[in-house]
Amino acid sequence: MRASRLAVSLVAAASLATPTAVATSASAAPPSSPSCDPTRTTPAYRGKVPSPKQVLGVELGDREVTAAESDRYLDAVAASSERVVSGTLATTAQGRPLKYAIVGRPELLTRAGLARVREDAAKLRDPKTPAKLAEQIAKRGVPILWVSGNVHGNEPSGTDAALKVLRDLGDRTDCAARTILDNALVIVLPTQNPDGRTLNTRQNAYGFDMNRDWFARTQPEVDGKLTMLNQYPPALYIDAHEMGGTSFFFPPNADPIYHETPEQAIGWINDIYGAAMAAEFTRQGIDYFNRDTYDLFYQGYGDTVPISGFLAAGMTYEKGDESPYPERVKEHYLTQWVSLSQAALNRHRILTEWHQMAVDAYQQGVAGKLEPNQIYNPPNQIDRQVPDRLVRTYFLRADDPAKGPEVRTIVRRLQRMGVRVDRLVRPLTVPDFKPYGRAETRTTLPAGTYSISMAQGQKHWIQAMLNEDSYTPFPYFYDVTAWSMPLLQNVAGGSSGALLRPATEPVPPLPSETPGHAGNAPKIGILQLSATSSGARQSTGWLRSRLDREWKLPYTLLSPADVASGKLAGVRVLVVPNGPAEAADKALGDAGRTALTTFVQDGGRYVGWQGGAQLAARLGITTDTFADPTSDVPGSLFRVRVDGRSPLARGVGDTAWQFYSYDPVIRQSDPAKVAVGYPDASSADWFVSGYEQGSAELGGTAAVTDEPVGKGRTVLFGGEPNFRAFSDGTAKLLYNALLGPDPKAGVSGLATARPRAVANTPLQVESPIRVSVKVGDADRTVAILRSVGAHYVERRSGDVVHYVIDNPGGLPADHHPFAGRLPSLIRQAGITPVAVVLP
């Protein structure tokens, strides 16, 4: 299930085991008869593959298999069937393997056979492959179909279902199994998150929701998976989840759908797979829904990235976790088997359209045409259309040495997804250059600038990654609305729609970079504000991942109880990520509060953000004031100004891009203490990438403050500087806050801690649900909220009423008792919301 909005690239080498050679023929078998029903054909087993009970002592679905048992059964199937080879594509933080199996006709599983499948896929994805050759491949070739489960560790049933699919394809002889085997190559990845499965947590061991990490690849599990996906690019990617309730979700998806989503892929999703599933579930009397809750917008999901990055049908399947476990496994197996069967039966259409999508993307890139926003589920209406400005080329400037690692991170990520990146060998005058967040201007770009042409088969992926804005079409948000890589990395660049003839040379594949920290470092402590809050676990986990894997800085992890018992001794820099400030304040008690204030006054450095910043206000170690926002910003990027005199500014530049999502508004009366601030909303610097309503209230407020307290120092960020460990631009501000020098003398601060400022605290809510409507719709909205039993706080600003619904368990929307239903209820009531934001 999808969930919380809150989730320099670490590249882990993928260990791809060499498949075992098992046969020699490479001829394609003819398609099986479409009269063979995929689900009503009686399974016939050869008996070569041991049953799950023979290997594990239980049948699949009797109970959840463990990660180790999943690996054991996968290995047993691979060892006993000539139709299966297996390997390991990554290793987790806790040392567990991510095992996969490749299933197909024996002749496809030889080295030569697999090489032929990969070669065919590469040619079909190449828009310059001649049409006749592409048609020949479509006639004889096979699509690559992926079945994956358990990206969320506490959503286990997809794993057991995938293992059942593996067993059936490895051993069955009936026509339903032969249809798939004769017409496809299937890759089964039973668990994408073995650490989370073992820990029974949604996230991995570092607290990452890996269904948000697909484009950044910060986690080895995701990086290894994408490495293999690029070797075996999918035409179908199944991602099996669980949600609340007892129903089943399969596509068609809800709006919004990202504009660079090819129509052929939508056709596959809705008309091939969705239609077949609806018919089968209806025939069997199984409850299901679609066109609701689950969108295709944020370009970091396990369905959106396969679409925009591989031109596949990305399919999210969700089964209600209140159903008995055998039922969950059975229904996931049904969707997986029906999907594979439909792909096999439509093999020629899929391969033909797969190539055509690449050709269409290339032609759009040549013309500089961006796809428009569309509504797929009336009566939704488009609030914001994609501009009609032409975009033929993106540019990334490389003339600032301080930004070199960030620029190369983007280039490498693009290259690893099959994007061609060139470099200017001579200066280039661009008549209509549009810098990110600025107006068009005539510009001469220096030699060395990276040039990314949109005239590629990967045009959709280029736009998804290098966009200036996501152009959110209407106000429903399952996740964040901004993710542009240049903005997240805070690098200079822009786009042009002109027909240019630059002198360029191709950029060879760039190596990974993990520089770490050079020199001595102070002793760092991390105060995790709560062990149970999802926000605290994630924010702390994102920080730990960056410190361990990129900056390579040692630290001590502390709890409020640890601080109260004196374990802060020796720490020089205390980092306090997001979390519930009020609960942490209570957990600290008098002893912990005294320890923290004494720590700062005696020379310690307190660096906090979000809940960690609010805790500083409660402790009286800041003169900042905090207020609840009255705007609706579900997760967007704002340009902020950086004070070049601040030690936080080193290597950052005059501006940066701050990720902001309903964070408290910080006001600081002393401009000298504002290291980073939001420009006035009327200034030329004001720019927002993503959705916003009423965000002008941030104009002129502080994004980061830095002030002396006694002999020490307090550095506070309003928003998350290390969002999902991929906002590298503001993470550099954080790096400087941890390791940089103190500000120069001249800024007056607090001689001693102020009295406790408990009144100076915004609303304390965990992973809230937010609904904002116009005043005229307030009564109907209240009626809906009361009908579902929502406990809410009402805030009014101008002609908008904001309802903030507490979610004390931190439940994601589709495990929440009513959150997932709110958009439909609001729509059915005839209300056009300002924003509906689900956790």
Coordinates of C-alpha atoms in Angstrom, one line a residue, residues 437-773:
G437 CA 12.1 29.2 -12.0
R438 CA 13.1 32.2 -14.1
A439 CA 11.9 33.9 -17.3
E440 CA 13.2 33.1 -20.7
T441 CA 16.4 34.9 -21.7
R442 CA 19.1 34.8 -24.3
T443 CA 22.1 33.1 -22.7
T444 CA 25.5 31.7 -23.8
L445 CA 26.2 28.5 -22.0
P446 CA 29.9 27.6 -21.5
A447 CA 31.7 24.6 -22.9
G448 CA 31.4 21.7 -20.5
T449 CA 27.6 22.2 -19.9
Y450 CA 25.7 19.0 -20.0
S451 CA 23.1 18.8 -22.8
I452 CA 20.2 16.3 -22.6
S453 CA 18.1 16.2 -25.8
M454 CA 14.4 15.3 -25.5
A455 CA 14.7 13.5 -28.9
Q456 CA 15.2 10.1 -27.2
G457 CA 13.0 7.0 -26.5
Q458 CA 13.4 8.0 -22.8
K459 CA 11.8 11.4 -23.4
H460 CA 9.1 10.8 -20.8
W461 CA 11.7 9.9 -18.2
I462 CA 13.8 12.9 -19.0
Q463 CA 10.8 15.2 -18.5
A464 CA 9.8 13.5 -15.3
M465 CA 13.3 13.9 -13.9
L466 CA 14.4 17.3 -15.2
N467 CA 11.1 19.2 -15.1
E468 CA 10.7 22.6 -13.7
D469 CA 7.3 21.8 -12.4
S470 CA 5.0 18.7 -12.2
Y471 CA 2.0 20.7 -13.3
T472 CA -0.4 19.1 -10.8
P473 CA -3.7 18.9 -12.7
F474 CA -6.2 18.9 -9.8
P475 CA -6.1 19.1 -6.0
Y476 CA -5.9 15.5 -4.8
F477 CA -2.6 14.3 -3.4
Y478 CA -1.5 10.9 -2.4
D479 CA 2.1 11.9 -2.2
V480 CA 4.4 14.9 -2.9
T481 CA 3.9 17.2 -5.9
A482 CA 7.5 18.2 -6.7
W483 CA 10.6 16.0 -7.3
S484 CA 12.7 17.7 -10.0
M485 CA 16.2 16.4 -9.7
P486 CA 18.0 19.7 -10.6
L487 CA 15.9 21.5 -7.9
L488 CA 16.5 18.8 -5.3
Q489 CA 20.3 18.9 -6.1
N490 CA 20.2 22.7 -6.2
V491 CA 22.1 22.9 -9.5
A492 CA 21.9 25.5 -12.2
G493 CA 20.2 24.6 -15.5
G494 CA 17.2 25.1 -17.6
S495 CA 15.6 24.3 -20.9
S496 CA 15.2 25.4 -24.5
G497 CA 12.6 24.8 -27.2
A498 CA 14.8 26.2 -30.0
L499 CA 16.2 24.1 -32.8
L500 CA 19.8 24.1 -31.8
R501 CA 22.9 22.6 -33.5
P502 CA 25.3 22.4 -30.5
A503 CA 28.8 21.0 -30.8
T504 CA 28.7 18.1 -28.3
E505 CA 30.4 14.9 -27.3
P506 CA 28.8 12.0 -25.5
V507 CA 29.5 11.7 -21.8
P508 CA 30.8 8.2 -20.9
P509 CA 29.2 6.4 -18.0
L510 CA 30.0 8.3 -14.8
P511 CA 31.2 6.3 -11.8
S512 CA 29.6 6.4 -8.4
E513 CA 30.9 8.9 -5.8
T514 CA 30.9 8.3 -2.1
P515 CA 33.5 10.9 -0.9
G516 CA 32.7 10.8 2.9
H517 CA 34.0 13.4 5.3
A518 CA 37.6 14.4 5.3
G519 CA 39.3 15.3 8.6
N520 CA 38.2 15.3 12.2
A521 CA 34.6 15.6 13.2
P522 CA 33.0 16.5 16.5
K523 CA 31.1 13.8 18.4
I524 CA 27.6 13.8 17.0
G525 CA 24.4 12.6 18.8
I526 CA 21.0 12.0 17.2
L527 CA 18.0 12.5 19.4
Q528 CA 15.1 10.5 18.1
L529 CA 12.1 12.1 19.6
S530 CA 9.9 9.0 19.5
A531 CA 10.3 5.3 19.0
T532 CA 6.7 4.9 17.8
S533 CA 6.0 7.9 15.6
S534 CA 6.3 7.1 11.9
G535 CA 7.5 10.7 11.2
A536 CA 10.3 10.4 13.8
R537 CA 11.4 6.9 12.6
Q538 CA 11.6 8.1 9.0
S539 CA 13.3 11.4 9.5
T540 CA 15.9 9.8 11.8
G541 CA 16.3 6.9 9.4
W542 CA 16.9 9.2 6.5
L543 CA 19.6 11.0 8.5
R544 CA 21.3 7.8 9.7
S545 CA 21.4 6.5 6.1
R546 CA 23.2 9.7 4.9
L547 CA 25.6 9.8 7.8
D548 CA 26.5 6.1 7.4
R549 CA 26.6 5.7 3.7
E550 CA 27.5 9.1 2.2
W551 CA 29.1 11.3 4.8
K552 CA 30.6 8.4 6.8
L553 CA 30.2 10.2 10.1
P554 CA 29.9 8.3 13.3
Y555 CA 27.1 9.2 15.7
T556 CA 25.4 8.1 18.9
L557 CA 21.6 7.4 18.7
L558 CA 19.8 8.8 21.8
S559 CA 16.3 8.7 23.2
P560 CA 14.7 11.3 25.5
A561 CA 15.3 8.9 28.4
D562 CA 19.0 8.7 27.4
V563 CA 19.3 12.5 27.6
A564 CA 17.6 12.6 30.9
S565 CA 19.9 9.9 32.3
G566 CA 23.1 11.8 31.4
K567 CA 24.1 10.1 28.1
L568 CA 24.5 13.4 26.4
A569 CA 28.0 13.7 27.9
G570 CA 30.7 14.2 25.4
V571 CA 28.4 15.1 22.5
R572 CA 29.3 18.3 20.8
V573 CA 26.7 18.4 18.1
L574 CA 23.2 17.2 18.8
V575 CA 20.9 16.6 15.8
V576 CA 17.2 16.5 16.5
P577 CA 15.1 15.4 13.4
N578 CA 11.4 15.5 13.0
G579 CA 9.1 14.0 15.6
P580 CA 6.4 14.8 18.1
A581 CA 7.8 17.7 20.1
E582 CA 5.1 17.6 22.8
A583 CA 5.5 13.9 23.5
A584 CA 9.3 14.3 23.5
D585 CA 9.1 17.2 25.9
K586 CA 7.1 15.1 28.4
A587 CA 9.5 12.2 27.9
L588 CA 12.5 14.4 28.7
G589 CA 11.1 15.5 32.0
D590 CA 12.8 18.2 34.1
A591 CA 16.1 16.3 34.0
G592 CA 16.2 15.9 30.2
R593 CA 15.2 19.5 29.6
T594 CA 17.8 20.8 32.0
A595 CA 20.4 18.6 30.3
L596 CA 19.6 20.0 26.9
T597 CA 19.6 23.6 27.9
T598 CA 22.8 23.2 29.8
F599 CA 24.3 21.4 26.8
V600 CA 23.7 24.4 24.5
Q601 CA 24.6 27.1 27.1
D602 CA 27.9 25.3 27.8
G603 CA 29.0 25.3 24.1
G604 CA 27.0 22.6 22.4
R605 CA 25.5 22.9 19.0
Y606 CA 21.8 22.0 18.7
V607 CA 20.6 21.3 15.1
G608 CA 16.9 20.6 14.7
W609 CA 14.1 20.6 12.2
Q610 CA 10.4 20.4 12.1
G611 CA 9.5 18.7 15.5
G612 CA 13.1 19.1 16.5
A613 CA 12.9 22.8 15.9
Q614 CA 9.6 23.1 17.9
L615 CA 11.3 21.3 20.8
A616 CA 13.9 24.0 20.8
A617 CA 11.2 26.6 21.3
R618 CA 9.8 24.6 24.2
L619 CA 13.2 24.5 25.7
G620 CA 13.7 28.2 25.3
I621 CA 16.9 27.9 23.3
T622 CA 15.7 30.0 20.4
T623 CA 14.0 33.3 19.8
D624 CA 12.1 31.9 16.8
T625 CA 8.4 31.9 16.9
F626 CA 6.3 29.1 15.3
A627 CA 2.8 29.3 13.8
D628 CA 0.5 26.8 12.0
P629 CA 0.4 27.4 8.2
T630 CA -2.8 28.6 6.7
S631 CA -1.7 27.6 3.2
D632 CA -2.1 24.2 1.4
V633 CA 1.2 22.8 0.3
P634 CA 1.2 19.0 0.2
G635 CA 4.9 18.7 -0.6
S636 CA 6.5 21.2 -3.0
L637 CA 9.9 22.9 -3.6
F638 CA 10.3 26.6 -2.8
R639 CA 13.2 28.8 -3.9
V640 CA 14.8 30.3 -0.8
R641 CA 17.6 32.9 -0.4
V642 CA 20.8 32.0 1.3
D643 CA 22.8 34.5 3.3
G644 CA 26.3 34.3 1.9
R645 CA 27.8 35.5 5.2
S646 CA 26.4 32.5 7.0
P647 CA 28.7 29.5 7.6
L648 CA 25.8 27.4 6.4
A649 CA 26.2 28.8 2.9
R650 CA 29.5 27.2 2.0
G651 CA 29.2 25.6 -1.4
V652 CA 25.4 26.2 -1.6
G653 CA 25.1 29.5 -3.5
D654 CA 22.8 32.4 -3.3
T655 CA 19.6 30.3 -3.4
A656 CA 18.5 26.8 -2.7
W657 CA 15.3 24.8 -3.0
Q658 CA 13.5 24.0 0.2
F659 CA 11.1 21.1 0.4
Y660 CA 8.0 22.2 2.3
S661 CA 4.9 20.3 3.4
Y662 CA 2.6 22.0 5.9
D663 CA 5.5 22.8 8.1
P664 CA 5.1 25.5 10.8
V665 CA 5.9 29.0 9.7
I666 CA 9.0 30.4 11.4
R667 CA 9.3 34.1 12.2
Q668 CA 12.5 35.6 13.5
S669 CA 12.6 39.3 14.3
D670 CA 16.4 39.7 14.0
P671 CA 17.4 39.4 10.3
A672 CA 21.0 38.6 11.3
K673 CA 19.8 35.3 12.7
V674 CA 18.1 34.2 9.4
A675 CA 20.6 32.1 7.5
V676 CA 18.0 31.1 4.8
G677 CA 14.7 32.8 4.2
Y678 CA 11.8 32.8 1.8
P679 CA 11.7 35.8 -0.5
D680 CA 8.7 38.1 -0.6
A681 CA 6.0 36.5 -2.7
S682 CA 6.0 39.5 -5.0
S683 CA 9.8 39.3 -5.8
A684 CA 11.4 37.8 -8.9
D685 CA 13.0 35.1 -6.7
W686 CA 9.6 33.7 -5.6
F687 CA 9.0 30.4 -7.3
V688 CA 7.2 27.2 -6.3
S689 CA 7.6 23.9 -8.1
G690 CA 4.5 21.8 -7.3
Y691 CA 1.1 22.5 -5.9
E692 CA 0.4 25.4 -3.6
Q693 CA -2.6 27.5 -2.5
G694 CA -2.0 30.4 -0.2
S695 CA 1.7 29.9 0.2
A696 CA 2.4 33.6 -0.1
E697 CA 2.2 33.6 3.7
L698 CA 5.7 32.2 3.7
G699 CA 7.1 35.3 2.0
G700 CA 9.6 37.0 4.1
T701 CA 9.7 34.3 6.8
A702 CA 12.6 32.2 7.9
A703 CA 13.5 28.8 6.4
V704 CA 16.7 28.3 8.6
T705 CA 17.8 30.3 11.6
D706 CA 21.2 30.3 13.3
E707 CA 21.7 32.0 16.7
P708 CA 24.1 31.9 19.6
V709 CA 22.7 30.6 23.0
G710 CA 25.1 31.1 25.9
K711 CA 28.4 29.6 24.7
G712 CA 26.6 27.4 22.2
R713 CA 24.5 27.7 19.1
T714 CA 21.0 26.7 17.8
V715 CA 20.4 26.0 14.1
L716 CA 16.8 25.3 13.2
F717 CA 15.2 24.3 9.9
G718 CA 11.5 24.8 9.4
G719 CA 11.2 21.9 6.8
E720 CA 13.0 18.6 6.3
P721 CA 16.5 19.4 4.9
N722 CA 17.2 15.8 4.1
F723 CA 13.9 14.7 2.6
R724 CA 14.0 11.0 1.8
A725 CA 17.8 11.4 1.7
F726 CA 17.5 12.8 -1.8
S727 CA 17.2 16.6 -1.2
D728 CA 21.0 17.0 -1.6
G729 CA 20.8 20.8 -2.0
T730 CA 19.5 21.5 1.4
A731 CA 21.4 18.5 2.9
K732 CA 24.5 20.5 2.1
L733 CA 23.1 23.2 4.5
L734 CA 22.7 20.5 7.1
Y735 CA 26.3 19.3 6.5
N736 CA 27.5 22.8 7.1
A737 CA 25.4 23.1 10.2
L738 CA 26.9 19.9 11.7
L739 CA 30.6 20.5 10.7
G740 CA 31.0 24.2 9.7
P741 CA 32.4 27.0 11.9
D742 CA 30.4 29.2 14.1
P743 CA 29.1 32.5 12.7
K744 CA 31.4 35.5 13.1
A745 CA 30.9 37.6 16.2
G746 CA 28.4 40.4 16.0
V747 CA 25.0 38.5 16.3
S748 CA 23.5 38.9 19.8
G749 CA 21.9 35.8 21.2
L750 CA 20.4 34.4 24.3
A751 CA 22.7 34.6 27.4
T752 CA 20.6 31.9 29.1
A753 CA 17.6 29.8 28.1
R754 CA 14.3 31.7 28.1
P755 CA 11.3 30.5 30.1
R756 CA 9.6 27.5 28.6
A757 CA 7.6 28.6 25.6
V758 CA 4.9 25.9 25.5
A759 CA 2.4 28.4 24.1
N760 CA 4.7 28.9 21.1
T761 CA 3.8 25.5 19.5
P762 CA 1.8 24.7 16.5
L763 CA -0.9 22.0 16.5
Q764 CA 0.6 18.7 17.5
V765 CA -0.7 16.0 15.1
E766 CA 0.7 12.8 13.8
S767 CA 0.5 12.1 10.0
P768 CA -2.7 14.1 9.7
I769 CA -5.3 14.0 7.0
R770 CA -6.1 17.4 5.6
V771 CA -9.2 18.7 3.8
S772 CA -9.5 22.3 2.7
V773 CA -12.6 23.7 1.1

